[in-house]
Amino acid sequence: MPVVDIHTHVYPPSYMSLLRSRNTVPYVRTFPDAPDTSRLIILPGEDDPATPSTARGRPVGPEYYDIKQKISFMDTHGIDVSVISLANPWLDFLDPSEAGETARKINDEVNELCEQHPGRLYAFGALPLSAPAEVVVAEIERLAGLSRMRGIIMGTSGLGEGLDDPSLDPIYAALEKHQQLVFLHPHYGLPWSVYGPRANEYGHVLPLALGFPLETTIAVTRMLLSAVWDRFQSLQVLIAHSGGTLPFLAGRIESCILHDGHLAKDEKLEGRRSVWDVLKTNIYLDAVIYSEVGLKAAIDASGKDRLLFGTDNPFFPPLGGETEWLSVKTNYRAITGAFGDDADGAKGVLGDNAIRILRLSS
Amino acid sequence: MPVVDIHTHVYPPSYMSLLRSRNTVPYVRTFPDAPDTSRLIILPGEDDPATPSTARGRPVGPEYYDIKQKISFMDTHGIDVSVISLANPWLDFLDPSEAGETARKINDEVNELCEQHPGRLYAFGALPLSAPAEVVVAEIERLAGLSRMRGIIMGTSGLGEGLDDPSLDPIYAALEKHQQLVFLHPHYGLPWSVYGPRANEYGHVLPLALGFPLETTIAVTRMLLSAVWDRFQSLQVLIAHSGGTLPFLAGRIESCILHDGHLAKDEKLEGRRSVWDVLKTNIYLDAVIYSEVGLKAAIDASGKDRLLFGTDNPFFPPLGGETEWLSVKTNYRAITGAFGDDADGAKGVLGDNAIRILRLSS
């Protein structure tokens, strides 16, 4: 039974060099008081000079960039194939003039890494979203021809204005035309103030556990409200973290649309497809939800043939340094628990769905 | 089979007078260009002078304050008993010096309204949270002695600093001592900026469908992270909108806590109860989720004996003025669908659970 991990991140060496060459967020920095470790600082809120250097961002070691560690992680956890992707914030921050070239270089390097591990690694590419639309479209076309690329990973900001931005239409059209799936992943979170006056006592729990999923859900809901899937009816989007909160809130979203006097008059939404229709036709969900309750809701919302196993490696490592990761075990356990006697269902989520949807056998 | 609606709001006449007497948010205002209708403006964002008066806030008519309309709504929808509550923003905005007296007056009036409809109306009281703690505690004690009161409704701001504020401890202690259930309800939402540049094109969907549930989930997670339920192990909280997003995200919240190096060193959380334990022991959920998918997740998370039917009346009226409300039908349908052949389970959610938990037969 093949196991495929479709949510697993890599910072390839050229991306690490890029982050090391910068001196503002996002960047990798080695502080003078801890010269033996580097820290990855990806959000403005993580770079407060008042925070001790040993608590700023997160330590970044070979688990981020050494592909041998990825293979070793896969072996430990019974994962046959990984579809790797650049982690946030991808290439969103690049100067428009260099974005196209940087994207080509990094995507080529990732594709080559995958070719060096035949049958074990595939990848989602990264787009130069700060560049002019034609550069982005050209990279989508180019990615479709790379041997190990199986779609693209994208954040929620799009060209900077969100995924309901009409300027994204040529990009959605190119993704649809080349059958490139979008792996939609959060990064920007919510303003820190929403977490309240004691939020800094709670580590990273509030932004990671709640901010990320809501960022994702807002982005998808804006796509629904701007009729993206009515214009691009075969655009396929794989949503990180089992859709953020989409499976649970889909009913409330649909009901709020149906009860909104303003939207009732919006011609763009006349004859629109319902949230449920899009969930079952255009949306795939990963199985990174850490509970049977959540996983069952994801299955109910999108269908068991549209759910794909993932680990979020190298994030959420075990605090005690255990070889076997609790975060991975929890997601495995949720699949076993949710499917019970339905071995085929579990097999689908663990690997068969990914092989079919991402054409991994080809 | 008795049907009990535990999520249904009333603005009693004295509360309406209070809102009419004010000239800043929250307030009720009649604009000179539309003298025949009043508008209820409850959020700062709804009071932009650039917005035409006919689009500011929402029209407020007798469905908000005339109890006859509530009874008529109940009759139309087969609801035998309603546990009414003041809607947001309750008494959060009152001057500390007047809050205690206003709370007593409004709670007495609501209790009297219920007494005028024996067997059909009960209520959750409102607390004078801006007043000194002893005034709040005194009102909790007083409410416990009122004939139709069955708990209190509270927003997410608490005394202004959120529900993880240690200053709430005497209030939680009083609620626990008098076995007063807290109906936790959102109001404040998220900063408008999180919804993106085109958010004003989408009516109220983003803040209502996503902001409200996340506000609720943040509030509950802060209670978990500050060990409220470890200190007050029998504090009972009924969470609006099926817990916001709690059932779906509980696994992610628990996993983020278990993987957070900072929290691992927090003595307050040593031996803490897990999110799942609290969900099944201290949390009740309403069934206002508008989908079978969401309802099943709520059942899986808390248990079918902890879920209670609600309508959110007078909000989400049908756009076409139909007598039977789509929002109510959708929630009825979700219960029928989720329980299938389990008639007892459905009966529990529709009424039996509320009767037992809120002692409605007494």
PDB file of C-alpha atoms in Angstrom, chain A residues 160-166 189-191 193-214 217-219 221-222 225-226 241-253 255-264 266 268 276 288-298 300-301 312 316-319 325-327 330, chain B residues 160-166 189-191 193-214 217-219 221-222 225-226 241-253 255-264 266 268 276 288-298 300-301 312 316-319 325-327 330:
ATOM      1  CA  GLY A 160      -0.801  41.116  -3.320  1.00  0.00           C
ATOM      2  CA  GLU A 161      -4.554  41.737  -3.283  1.00  0.00           C
ATOM      3  CA  GLY A 162      -5.934  38.297  -2.502  1.00  0.00           C
ATOM      4  CA  LEU A 163      -7.245  35.432  -4.589  1.00  0.00           C
ATOM      5  CA  ASP A 164     -10.419  37.292  -5.615  1.00  0.00           C
ATOM      6  CA  ASP A 165      -8.302  39.790  -7.545  1.00  0.00           C
ATOM      7  CA  PRO A 166      -9.571  39.908 -11.166  1.00  0.00           C
ATOM      8  CA  GLY A 189      -2.106  34.915   9.335  1.00  0.00           C
ATOM      9  CA  LEU A 190      -4.147  37.582  11.063  1.00  0.00           C
ATOM     10  CA  PRO A 191      -3.110  40.804  12.802  1.00  0.00           C
ATOM     11  CA  SER A 193      -4.104  42.153  17.948  1.00  0.00           C
ATOM     12  CA  VAL A 194      -6.986  39.718  17.327  1.00  0.00           C
ATOM     13  CA  TYR A 195      -5.416  37.229  19.715  1.00  0.00           C
ATOM     14  CA  GLY A 196      -5.761  39.489  22.731  1.00  0.00           C
ATOM     15  CA  PRO A 197      -3.536  41.063  25.373  1.00  0.00           C
ATOM     16  CA  ARG A 198      -2.071  37.809  26.714  1.00  0.00           C
ATOM     17  CA  ALA A 199      -1.386  36.213  23.315  1.00  0.00           C
ATOM     18  CA  ASN A 200       2.388  36.339  23.802  1.00  0.00           C
ATOM     19  CA  GLU A 201       2.054  33.980  26.776  1.00  0.00           C
ATOM     20  CA  TYR A 202       0.697  31.253  24.562  1.00  0.00           C
ATOM     21  CA  GLY A 203       3.642  30.531  22.275  1.00  0.00           C
ATOM     22  CA  HIS A 204       2.634  30.116  18.635  1.00  0.00           C
ATOM     23  CA  VAL A 205      -0.649  28.330  19.337  1.00  0.00           C
ATOM     24  CA  LEU A 206      -3.159  31.048  18.458  1.00  0.00           C
ATOM     25  CA  PRO A 207      -1.704  32.123  15.085  1.00  0.00           C
ATOM     26  CA  LEU A 208      -0.797  28.566  14.048  1.00  0.00           C
ATOM     27  CA  ALA A 209      -3.882  26.730  15.248  1.00  0.00           C
ATOM     28  CA  LEU A 210      -6.453  29.426  14.433  1.00  0.00           C
ATOM     29  CA  GLY A 211      -4.912  32.197  12.323  1.00  0.00           C
ATOM     30  CA  PHE A 212      -3.640  29.913   9.567  1.00  0.00           C
ATOM     31  CA  PRO A 213      -6.925  28.046   9.069  1.00  0.00           C
ATOM     32  CA  LEU A 214      -8.923  31.253   9.052  1.00  0.00           C
ATOM     33  CA  THR A 217     -10.852  29.998   4.712  1.00  0.00           C
ATOM     34  CA  ILE A 218     -11.095  33.733   4.032  1.00  0.00           C
ATOM     35  CA  ALA A 219      -9.051  33.301   0.846  1.00  0.00           C
ATOM     36  CA  THR A 221     -14.459  32.247   0.479  1.00  0.00           C
ATOM     37  CA  ARG A 222     -13.301  35.331  -1.427  1.00  0.00           C
ATOM     38  CA  LEU A 225     -17.741  35.245  -3.631  1.00  0.00           C
ATOM     39  CA  SER A 226     -15.946  36.578  -6.700  1.00  0.00           C
ATOM     40  CA  HIS A 241      -4.894  21.807   6.635  1.00  0.00           C
ATOM     41  CA  SER A 242      -8.065  20.098   5.402  1.00  0.00           C
ATOM     42  CA  GLY A 243      -9.424  23.334   4.045  1.00  0.00           C
ATOM     43  CA  GLY A 244      -8.647  25.559   7.039  1.00  0.00           C
ATOM     44  CA  THR A 245     -12.173  25.568   8.423  1.00  0.00           C
ATOM     45  CA  LEU A 246     -14.065  25.246   5.131  1.00  0.00           C
ATOM     46  CA  PRO A 247     -15.669  21.815   5.651  1.00  0.00           C
ATOM     47  CA  PHE A 248     -17.110  22.896   8.999  1.00  0.00           C
ATOM     48  CA  LEU A 249     -18.199  26.386   7.932  1.00  0.00           C
ATOM     49  CA  ALA A 250     -19.390  25.617   4.384  1.00  0.00           C
ATOM     50  CA  GLY A 251     -23.014  25.496   5.539  1.00  0.00           C
ATOM     51  CA  ARG A 252     -22.734  28.830   7.325  1.00  0.00           C
ATOM     52  CA  ILE A 253     -20.995  30.415   4.317  1.00  0.00           C
ATOM     53  CA  SER A 255     -26.454  30.262   4.298  1.00  0.00           C
ATOM     54  CA  CYS A 256     -24.925  33.722   4.746  1.00  0.00           C
ATOM     55  CA  ILE A 257     -24.734  34.113   0.950  1.00  0.00           C
ATOM     56  CA  LEU A 258     -28.368  33.031   0.540  1.00  0.00           C
ATOM     57  CA  HIS A 259     -29.481  35.520   3.216  1.00  0.00           C
ATOM     58  CA  ASP A 260     -27.493  38.538   2.062  1.00  0.00           C
ATOM     59  CA  GLY A 261     -29.637  41.208   0.444  1.00  0.00           C
ATOM     60  CA  HIS A 262     -26.633  42.872  -1.160  1.00  0.00           C
ATOM     61  CA  LEU A 263     -25.321  39.686  -2.799  1.00  0.00           C
ATOM     62  CA  ALA A 264     -28.793  38.732  -4.003  1.00  0.00           C
ATOM     63  CA  ASP A 266     -24.985  40.814  -7.572  1.00  0.00           C
ATOM     64  CA  LYS A 268     -21.816  38.092 -11.019  1.00  0.00           C
ATOM     65  CA  TRP A 276     -20.946  22.254  -1.819  1.00  0.00           C
ATOM     66  CA  VAL A 288      -3.429  17.424   8.025  1.00  0.00           C
ATOM     67  CA  ILE A 289      -6.109  18.005  10.671  1.00  0.00           C
ATOM     68  CA  TYR A 290      -4.907  15.967  13.688  1.00  0.00           C
ATOM     69  CA  SER A 291      -8.281  14.484  14.597  1.00  0.00           C
ATOM     70  CA  GLU A 292     -10.828  11.941  13.524  1.00  0.00           C
ATOM     71  CA  VAL A 293     -13.577  14.546  14.028  1.00  0.00           C
ATOM     72  CA  GLY A 294     -11.992  16.958  11.574  1.00  0.00           C
ATOM     73  CA  LEU A 295     -11.044  14.273   9.093  1.00  0.00           C
ATOM     74  CA  LYS A 296     -14.594  12.914   8.973  1.00  0.00           C
ATOM     75  CA  ALA A 297     -15.907  16.423   8.282  1.00  0.00           C
ATOM     76  CA  ALA A 298     -13.376  16.782   5.449  1.00  0.00           C
ATOM     77  CA  ASP A 300     -18.166  14.442   4.319  1.00  0.00           C
ATOM     78  CA  ALA A 301     -17.531  17.793   2.659  1.00  0.00           C
ATOM     79  CA  ASP A 312       3.643  19.362   7.202  1.00  0.00           C
ATOM     80  CA  PHE A 316       5.823  20.412  14.232  1.00  0.00           C
ATOM     81  CA  PRO A 317       8.826  18.253  15.187  1.00  0.00           C
ATOM     82  CA  PRO A 318       8.505  16.368  18.486  1.00  0.00           C
ATOM     83  CA  LEU A 319       9.649  18.476  21.429  1.00  0.00           C
ATOM     84  CA  TRP A 325       6.873  12.237  15.092  1.00  0.00           C
ATOM     85  CA  LEU A 326       3.720  12.644  17.201  1.00  0.00           C
ATOM     86  CA  SER A 327       2.254  15.070  14.641  1.00  0.00           C
ATOM     87  CA  THR A 330      -1.782  11.743  15.055  1.00  0.00           C
TER      88      THR A 330
ATOM     89  CA  GLY B 160     -12.787  44.085  28.230  1.00  0.00           C
ATOM     90  CA  GLU B 161      -9.644  41.927  28.115  1.00  0.00           C
ATOM     91  CA  GLY B 162     -11.016  38.599  26.920  1.00  0.00           C
ATOM     92  CA  LEU B 163     -12.128  35.437  28.657  1.00  0.00           C
ATOM     93  CA  ASP B 164      -8.594  34.475  29.733  1.00  0.00           C
ATOM     94  CA  ASP B 165      -8.470  37.526  31.991  1.00  0.00           C
ATOM     95  CA  PRO B 166      -7.626  36.370  35.551  1.00  0.00           C
ATOM     96  CA  GLY B 189     -15.617  40.027  14.978  1.00  0.00           C
ATOM     97  CA  LEU B 190     -12.228  40.704  13.426  1.00  0.00           C
ATOM     98  CA  PRO B 191     -10.695  43.906  12.076  1.00  0.00           C
ATOM     99  CA  SER B 193      -8.839  44.708   7.067  1.00  0.00           C
ATOM    100  CA  VAL B 194      -8.458  40.919   7.322  1.00  0.00           C
ATOM    101  CA  TYR B 195     -11.212  40.456   4.759  1.00  0.00           C
ATOM    102  CA  GLY B 196      -9.282  42.149   1.961  1.00  0.00           C
ATOM    103  CA  PRO B 197      -9.676  45.052  -0.420  1.00  0.00           C
ATOM    104  CA  ARG B 198     -12.936  43.884  -2.020  1.00  0.00           C
ATOM    105  CA  ALA B 199     -14.660  42.885   1.228  1.00  0.00           C
ATOM    106  CA  ASN B 200     -17.283  45.636   0.912  1.00  0.00           C
ATOM    107  CA  GLU B 201     -18.545  44.010  -2.300  1.00  0.00           C
ATOM    108  CA  TYR B 202     -19.552  40.893  -0.427  1.00  0.00           C
ATOM    109  CA  GLY B 203     -22.270  42.202   1.896  1.00  0.00           C
ATOM    110  CA  HIS B 204     -21.984  40.818   5.420  1.00  0.00           C
ATOM    111  CA  VAL B 205     -20.814  37.334   4.416  1.00  0.00           C
ATOM    112  CA  LEU B 206     -17.160  37.469   5.471  1.00  0.00           C
ATOM    113  CA  PRO B 207     -17.611  38.899   8.980  1.00  0.00           C
ATOM    114  CA  LEU B 208     -20.751  36.884   9.693  1.00  0.00           C
ATOM    115  CA  ALA B 209     -19.758  33.555   8.191  1.00  0.00           C
ATOM    116  CA  LEU B 210     -16.071  33.618   9.170  1.00  0.00           C
ATOM    117  CA  GLY B 211     -15.338  36.459  11.602  1.00  0.00           C
ATOM    118  CA  PHE B 212     -17.972  35.430  14.160  1.00  0.00           C
ATOM    119  CA  PRO B 213     -16.912  31.761  14.337  1.00  0.00           C
ATOM    120  CA  LEU B 214     -13.241  32.671  14.611  1.00  0.00           C
ATOM    121  CA  THR B 217     -12.920  30.003  18.713  1.00  0.00           C
ATOM    122  CA  ILE B 218     -10.166  32.433  19.754  1.00  0.00           C
ATOM    123  CA  ALA B 219     -12.075  33.225  22.951  1.00  0.00           C
ATOM    124  CA  THR B 221      -8.920  28.697  22.996  1.00  0.00           C
ATOM    125  CA  ARG B 222      -7.702  31.498  25.249  1.00  0.00           C
ATOM    126  CA  LEU B 225      -4.656  28.148  27.244  1.00  0.00           C
ATOM    127  CA  SER B 226      -5.155  30.026  30.496  1.00  0.00           C
ATOM    128  CA  HIS B 241     -22.791  28.453  16.215  1.00  0.00           C
ATOM    129  CA  SER B 242     -21.750  24.918  17.134  1.00  0.00           C
ATOM    130  CA  GLY B 243     -18.577  26.165  18.759  1.00  0.00           C
ATOM    131  CA  GLY B 244     -17.475  28.596  16.050  1.00  0.00           C
ATOM    132  CA  THR B 245     -14.875  26.302  14.508  1.00  0.00           C
ATOM    133  CA  LEU B 246     -13.883  24.422  17.678  1.00  0.00           C
ATOM    134  CA  PRO B 247     -15.060  20.906  16.753  1.00  0.00           C
ATOM    135  CA  PHE B 248     -13.133  21.019  13.473  1.00  0.00           C
ATOM    136  CA  LEU B 249      -9.984  22.668  14.844  1.00  0.00           C
ATOM    137  CA  ALA B 250      -9.797  20.929  18.232  1.00  0.00           C
ATOM    138  CA  GLY B 251      -7.216  18.456  16.939  1.00  0.00           C
ATOM    139  CA  ARG B 252      -5.040  21.209  15.509  1.00  0.00           C
ATOM    140  CA  ILE B 253      -5.328  23.237  18.725  1.00  0.00           C
ATOM    141  CA  SER B 255      -1.485  19.356  18.505  1.00  0.00           C
ATOM    142  CA  CYS B 256      -0.181  22.932  18.479  1.00  0.00           C
ATOM    143  CA  ILE B 257      -0.207  22.961  22.292  1.00  0.00           C
ATOM    144  CA  LEU B 258       1.657  19.629  22.432  1.00  0.00           C
ATOM    145  CA  HIS B 259       4.295  20.906  19.977  1.00  0.00           C
ATOM    146  CA  ASP B 260       4.888  24.310  21.516  1.00  0.00           C
ATOM    147  CA  GLY B 261       8.216  24.596  23.312  1.00  0.00           C
ATOM    148  CA  HIS B 262       7.139  27.687  25.201  1.00  0.00           C
ATOM    149  CA  LEU B 263       3.929  26.148  26.550  1.00  0.00           C
ATOM    150  CA  ALA B 264       5.727  22.951  27.511  1.00  0.00           C
ATOM    151  CA  ASP B 266       4.263  26.700  31.412  1.00  0.00           C
ATOM    152  CA  LYS B 268      -0.034  26.605  34.717  1.00  0.00           C
ATOM    153  CA  TRP B 276     -11.267  16.822  24.008  1.00  0.00           C
ATOM    154  CA  VAL B 288     -26.832  26.474  14.438  1.00  0.00           C
ATOM    155  CA  ILE B 289     -24.397  25.308  11.753  1.00  0.00           C
ATOM    156  CA  TYR B 290     -26.541  24.986   8.601  1.00  0.00           C
ATOM    157  CA  SER B 291     -25.091  21.689   7.414  1.00  0.00           C
ATOM    158  CA  GLU B 292     -25.063  18.004   8.114  1.00  0.00           C
ATOM    159  CA  VAL B 293     -21.248  18.017   7.774  1.00  0.00           C
ATOM    160  CA  GLY B 294     -20.828  20.585  10.524  1.00  0.00           C
ATOM    161  CA  LEU B 295     -23.475  19.074  12.748  1.00  0.00           C
ATOM    162  CA  LYS B 296     -21.862  15.635  12.599  1.00  0.00           C
ATOM    163  CA  ALA B 297     -18.517  17.172  13.585  1.00  0.00           C
ATOM    164  CA  ALA B 298     -20.208  18.883  16.529  1.00  0.00           C
ATOM    165  CA  ASP B 300     -18.419  13.781  17.222  1.00  0.00           C
ATOM    166  CA  ALA B 301     -16.620  16.447  19.242  1.00  0.00           C
ATOM    167  CA  ASP B 312     -30.612  32.682  15.756  1.00  0.00           C
ATOM    168  CA  PHE B 316     -31.171  35.633   8.942  1.00  0.00           C
ATOM    169  CA  PRO B 317     -34.787  36.283   7.903  1.00  0.00           C
ATOM    170  CA  PRO B 318     -35.717  35.043   4.412  1.00  0.00           C
ATOM    171  CA  LEU B 319     -34.970  37.640   1.740  1.00  0.00           C
ATOM    172  CA  TRP B 325     -37.542  30.625   7.310  1.00  0.00           C
ATOM    173  CA  LEU B 326     -34.912  28.935   5.122  1.00  0.00           C
ATOM    174  CA  SER B 327     -32.276  29.386   7.854  1.00  0.00           C
ATOM    175  CA  THR B 330     -31.657  24.269   6.941  1.00  0.00           C
TER     176      THR B 330
END
